[in-house]
Amino acid sequence: QVQLVESGGGSVQSGGSLRLSCAASGYTYSSYCMGWFRQAPGKEREGVAAIDSDGSTSYADSVKGRFTISQDNAKNTLYLQMNSLKPEDTAMYYCAADLGGGYYYMGLVPPAFGYWGQGTQVTVSS
């Protein structure tokens, strides 16, 4: 059974940094695409960053140059380093896994990813 467990969220001031982690289990980690999404109150869930099995990455325009997605295959863990945080980055952040190649056909959108963690809250104050 696929399980994704996020951690590392918290409250920071504008300009600060956080690193989110996502511990994955229940499948062969390195053979799937992994992604980070976020959802603010009253808004739709949006893609933040993705990394595929060969290490290729993609980012939403709003986080390019500030966020970095990475993975440690030996630890089955996905990371999101978030620097220069802004109040508009405030949201629940979710880790997701694409098991069926959906990311390659649809891109960084929620329907492409079939497995989700429970989320970790990030709050950035001005």
XYZ file of N, CA and C in Angstrom:
378
model
N 0.843 -1.182 0.000
C 0.000 0.000 0.000
C 0.885 1.241 0.000
N 0.588 2.128 -0.927
C 1.383 3.350 -1.046
C 1.039 4.295 0.098
N 2.080 4.795 0.749
C 1.882 5.783 1.805
C 2.857 6.937 1.615
N 2.348 8.142 1.786
C 3.159 9.353 1.692
C 2.905 10.176 2.950
N 3.971 10.534 3.635
C 3.836 11.270 4.887
C 4.712 12.515 4.848
N 4.061 13.674 4.858
C 4.793 14.943 4.801
C 5.162 15.427 6.203
N 6.199 16.210 6.262
C 6.611 16.870 7.500
C 7.414 18.114 7.150
N 7.652 18.953 8.142
C 8.503 20.113 7.944
C 7.788 21.438 7.807
N 6.472 21.420 7.789
C 5.743 22.676 7.697
C 5.871 23.489 8.980
N 5.407 24.738 8.934
C 5.477 25.589 10.104
C 5.160 27.029 9.758
N 5.458 27.908 10.696
C 5.213 29.335 10.510
C 6.527 30.077 10.453
N 6.689 30.904 9.430
C 7.902 31.697 9.265
C 7.532 33.099 8.830
N 8.473 34.010 8.982
C 8.265 35.362 8.494
C 8.664 35.447 7.024
N 8.142 36.457 6.368
C 8.469 36.692 4.966
C 9.982 36.766 4.793
N 10.481 36.079 3.763
C 11.909 36.013 3.519
C 12.594 34.813 4.135
N 11.878 34.094 4.969
C 12.442 32.940 5.641
C 12.452 31.696 4.771
N 12.902 30.596 5.366
C 13.036 29.334 4.643
C 12.424 28.182 5.434
N 11.988 27.165 4.699
C 11.522 25.916 5.275
C 11.919 24.791 4.333
N 12.097 23.595 4.879
C 12.301 22.419 4.049
C 11.258 21.382 4.401
N 10.471 21.038 3.404
C 9.459 19.996 3.561
C 10.051 18.646 3.163
N 9.595 17.610 3.855
C 10.002 16.244 3.532
C 8.762 15.391 3.307
N 8.928 14.368 2.477
C 7.847 13.430 2.221
C 8.441 12.024 2.221
N 8.091 11.242 3.226
C 8.568 9.867 3.320
C 7.601 8.955 2.587
N 8.126 8.200 1.622
C 7.292 7.343 0.790
C 7.539 5.870 1.101
N 6.489 5.089 1.012
C 6.622 3.652 1.215
C 5.541 2.919 0.437
N 5.758 1.626 0.236
C 4.744 0.804 -0.392
C 4.903 0.612 -1.882
N 5.963 1.158 -2.487
C 6.200 0.972 -3.909
C 7.667 1.232 -4.178
N 8.083 0.952 -5.397
C 9.469 1.187 -5.789
C 9.638 2.666 -6.083
N 10.171 3.378 -5.127
C 10.189 4.831 -5.154
C 10.787 5.398 -6.435
N 11.884 4.879 -6.871
C 12.637 5.494 -7.956
C 11.964 5.361 -9.306
N 10.908 4.563 -9.405
C 10.297 4.362 -10.716
C 9.100 5.263 -10.962
N 8.867 6.216 -10.091
C 7.700 7.060 -10.221
C 8.054 8.535 -10.195
N 7.158 9.339 -10.715
C 7.297 10.782 -10.647
C 6.680 11.259 -9.328
N 7.352 12.210 -8.697
C 6.862 12.756 -7.442
C 6.616 14.252 -7.589
N 5.641 14.746 -6.870
C 5.325 16.154 -6.982
C 4.920 16.779 -5.670
N 5.047 18.101 -5.626
C 4.520 18.901 -4.510
C 3.411 19.798 -5.042
N 2.324 19.848 -4.296
C 1.200 20.702 -4.610
C 0.872 21.530 -3.386
N 0.067 22.579 -3.583
C -0.376 23.366 -2.445
C -1.790 23.855 -2.678
N -2.473 24.108 -1.575
C -3.840 24.608 -1.661
C -4.081 25.606 -0.544
N -4.397 26.817 -0.936
C -4.735 27.871 0.020
C -6.246 27.884 0.214
N -6.724 28.392 1.344
C -8.172 28.435 1.588
C -8.901 29.163 0.467
N -9.943 28.537 -0.031
C -10.742 29.149 -1.068
C -10.163 29.073 -2.462
N -9.031 28.416 -2.602
C -8.384 28.310 -3.908
C -8.235 26.854 -4.322
N -8.031 26.656 -5.612
C -7.827 25.305 -6.117
C -6.409 24.823 -5.798
N -6.277 23.508 -5.738
C -4.958 22.929 -5.532
C -4.109 23.181 -6.771
N -2.873 23.606 -6.568
C -2.002 23.927 -7.695
C -0.665 23.208 -7.577
N -0.090 22.913 -8.720
C 1.212 22.269 -8.738
C 2.314 23.241 -8.379
N 3.278 22.781 -7.613
C 4.413 23.600 -7.206
C 5.686 23.131 -7.901
N 5.965 21.845 -7.812
C 7.189 21.305 -8.414
C 7.047 19.806 -8.591
N 7.800 19.266 -9.532
C 7.806 17.828 -9.767
C 9.208 17.370 -10.123
N 9.465 16.100 -9.842
C 10.744 15.499 -10.209
C 10.468 14.088 -10.674
N 11.077 13.695 -11.799
C 10.813 12.362 -12.287
C 11.983 11.432 -11.968
N 11.871 10.203 -12.418
C 12.799 9.168 -11.982
C 14.233 9.405 -12.433
N 14.419 10.209 -13.514
C 15.804 10.476 -13.938
C 16.328 11.795 -13.379
N 15.538 12.414 -12.489
C 15.984 13.632 -11.837
C 15.570 14.924 -12.514
N 14.857 14.844 -13.617
C 14.389 16.057 -14.288
C 13.323 16.737 -13.434
N 13.399 18.067 -13.377
C 12.490 18.816 -12.515
C 11.679 19.841 -13.305
N 10.553 20.216 -12.738
C 9.751 21.305 -13.286
C 9.161 22.089 -12.122
N 8.911 23.376 -12.367
C 8.433 24.264 -11.314
C 7.326 25.177 -11.836
N 6.446 25.537 -10.940
C 5.487 26.587 -11.245
C 6.250 27.900 -11.364
N 5.782 28.781 -12.235
C 6.467 30.061 -12.437
C 6.587 30.847 -11.133
N 5.590 30.719 -10.282
C 5.550 31.511 -9.049
C 6.631 31.127 -8.046
N 7.250 29.949 -8.220
C 8.256 29.513 -7.247
C 9.643 29.337 -7.853
N 9.763 29.512 -9.160
C 11.067 29.349 -9.805
C 12.104 30.276 -9.196
N 13.268 29.714 -8.929
C 14.340 30.499 -8.347
C 14.283 30.581 -6.829
N 13.171 30.151 -6.232
C 13.032 30.189 -4.770
C 12.906 28.797 -4.157
N 12.243 27.895 -4.856
C 12.010 26.538 -4.345
C 12.869 25.551 -5.131
N 13.291 24.501 -4.434
C 14.059 23.430 -5.070
C 13.505 22.081 -4.633
N 13.135 21.260 -5.613
C 12.664 19.907 -5.326
C 13.834 18.947 -5.491
N 13.924 17.965 -4.598
C 14.983 16.968 -4.696
C 14.491 15.665 -4.079
N 15.255 14.610 -4.292
C 14.859 13.323 -3.741
C 16.080 12.529 -3.336
N 15.889 11.698 -2.353
C 16.919 10.776 -1.900
C 16.351 9.373 -2.083
N 16.734 8.713 -3.165
C 16.172 7.400 -3.474
C 16.522 6.363 -2.410
N 17.689 6.498 -1.811
C 18.093 5.535 -0.786
C 17.196 5.616 0.443
N 16.696 6.830 0.715
C 15.826 7.032 1.878
C 14.352 7.068 1.510
N 14.053 6.900 0.202
C 12.664 6.989 -0.259
C 12.000 8.272 0.228
N 12.711 9.371 0.084
C 12.226 10.640 0.610
C 12.323 11.740 -0.436
N 11.280 12.525 -0.493
C 11.189 13.679 -1.377
C 11.308 14.934 -0.526
N 11.955 15.959 -1.085
C 12.138 17.207 -0.348
C 11.664 18.401 -1.175
N 11.330 19.476 -0.459
C 11.070 20.758 -1.101
C 11.723 21.836 -0.241
N 12.826 22.374 -0.733
C 13.488 23.470 -0.055
C 12.845 24.766 -0.511
N 12.332 25.528 0.437
C 11.625 26.758 0.108
C 12.366 27.938 0.729
N 12.876 28.802 -0.125
C 13.603 29.997 0.321
C 12.847 31.246 -0.090
N 13.220 32.367 0.506
C 12.593 33.661 0.182
C 11.074 33.548 0.199
N 10.557 32.960 1.239
C 9.111 32.730 1.319
C 8.343 34.034 1.386
N 7.157 34.005 0.775
C 6.282 35.169 0.708
C 4.943 34.820 1.355
N 4.198 35.809 1.804
C 2.874 35.517 2.384
C 1.978 34.739 1.426
N 2.106 34.971 0.147
C 1.285 34.251 -0.830
C 1.673 32.787 -0.977
N 2.759 32.351 -0.338
C 3.114 30.936 -0.311
C 2.360 30.181 0.780
N 1.622 30.901 1.603
C 0.851 30.275 2.676
C -0.182 29.320 2.102
N -0.133 28.067 2.537
C -1.038 27.035 2.016
C -0.768 25.719 2.728
N -1.644 24.767 2.493
C -1.374 23.384 2.856
C -0.573 22.778 1.705
N 0.535 22.166 2.024
C 1.395 21.570 1.009
C 1.253 20.054 1.038
N 1.083 19.484 -0.160
C 0.872 18.049 -0.303
C 1.949 17.420 -1.172
N 2.359 16.241 -0.772
C 3.236 15.408 -1.570
C 2.358 14.440 -2.375
N 2.751 14.150 -3.611
C 1.959 13.249 -4.433
C 2.860 12.380 -5.294
N 2.363 11.187 -5.616
C 3.109 10.248 -6.449
C 2.299 9.903 -7.694
N 2.978 9.891 -8.817
C 2.375 9.487 -10.089
C 2.869 8.085 -10.419
N 1.979 7.113 -10.376
C 2.345 5.725 -10.610
C 2.153 5.291 -12.055
N 1.378 5.998 -12.816
C 0.971 5.521 -14.132
C 1.393 6.375 -15.310
N 2.323 7.287 -15.117
C 2.768 8.098 -16.238
C 1.905 9.299 -16.524
N 0.981 9.608 -15.639
C 0.077 10.727 -15.885
C 0.789 12.060 -16.034
N 1.870 12.222 -15.294
C 2.609 13.489 -15.351
C 3.116 13.778 -16.751
N 3.546 12.728 -17.466
C 4.102 12.929 -18.813
C 3.030 13.332 -19.805
N 1.801 12.951 -19.564
C 0.713 13.288 -20.477
C 0.009 14.577 -20.092
N -0.113 14.822 -18.791
C -0.927 15.945 -18.340
C -0.125 17.065 -17.696
N 1.109 16.785 -17.269
C 1.895 17.816 -16.626
C 1.642 17.895 -15.140
N 2.017 19.013 -14.554
C 1.960 19.183 -13.104
C 0.552 19.622 -12.692
N -0.376 18.679 -12.779
C -1.753 18.937 -12.387
C -2.222 17.809 -11.468
N -3.131 18.113 -10.556
C -3.551 17.083 -9.587
C -4.046 15.771 -10.193
N -4.823 15.787 -11.280
C -5.327 14.501 -11.800
C -4.240 13.559 -12.290
N -3.047 14.062 -12.529
C -1.959 13.209 -13.020
C -1.359 12.354 -11.916
N -1.667 12.678 -10.681
C -1.038 12.025 -9.539
C -2.086 11.249 -8.761
N -1.823 9.957 -8.560
C -2.836 9.091 -7.973
C -2.748 8.888 -6.474
N -1.632 9.259 -5.882
C -1.463 9.030 -4.446
C -1.039 10.317 -3.769
N -1.622 10.542 -2.595
C -1.425 11.813 -1.910
C -1.140 11.602 -0.430
N -0.343 12.515 0.123
C -0.153 12.553 1.562
C -1.241 13.382 2.216
N -1.132 13.518 3.534
C -2.174 14.222 4.291
C -1.959 15.731 4.326
N -0.782 16.182 3.943
C -0.498 17.603 3.886
C 0.224 18.129 5.110
N 0.945 19.221 4.905
C 1.612 19.921 6.003
C 1.432 21.421 5.778
N 1.068 22.135 6.825
C 0.720 23.552 6.707
C 1.963 24.433 6.704
N 1.982 25.366 5.776
C 3.024 26.390 5.718
C 2.351 27.746 5.829
N 2.773 28.541 6.803
C 2.216 29.875 7.009
C 3.347 30.895 7.007
N 3.238 31.882 6.124
C 4.251 32.916 5.998
C 3.623 34.252 6.373
N 4.173 34.894 7.368
C 3.642 36.173 7.822
C 4.482 37.323 7.287
N 3.828 38.450 7.068
C 4.527 39.622 6.503
C 5.170 40.453 7.597
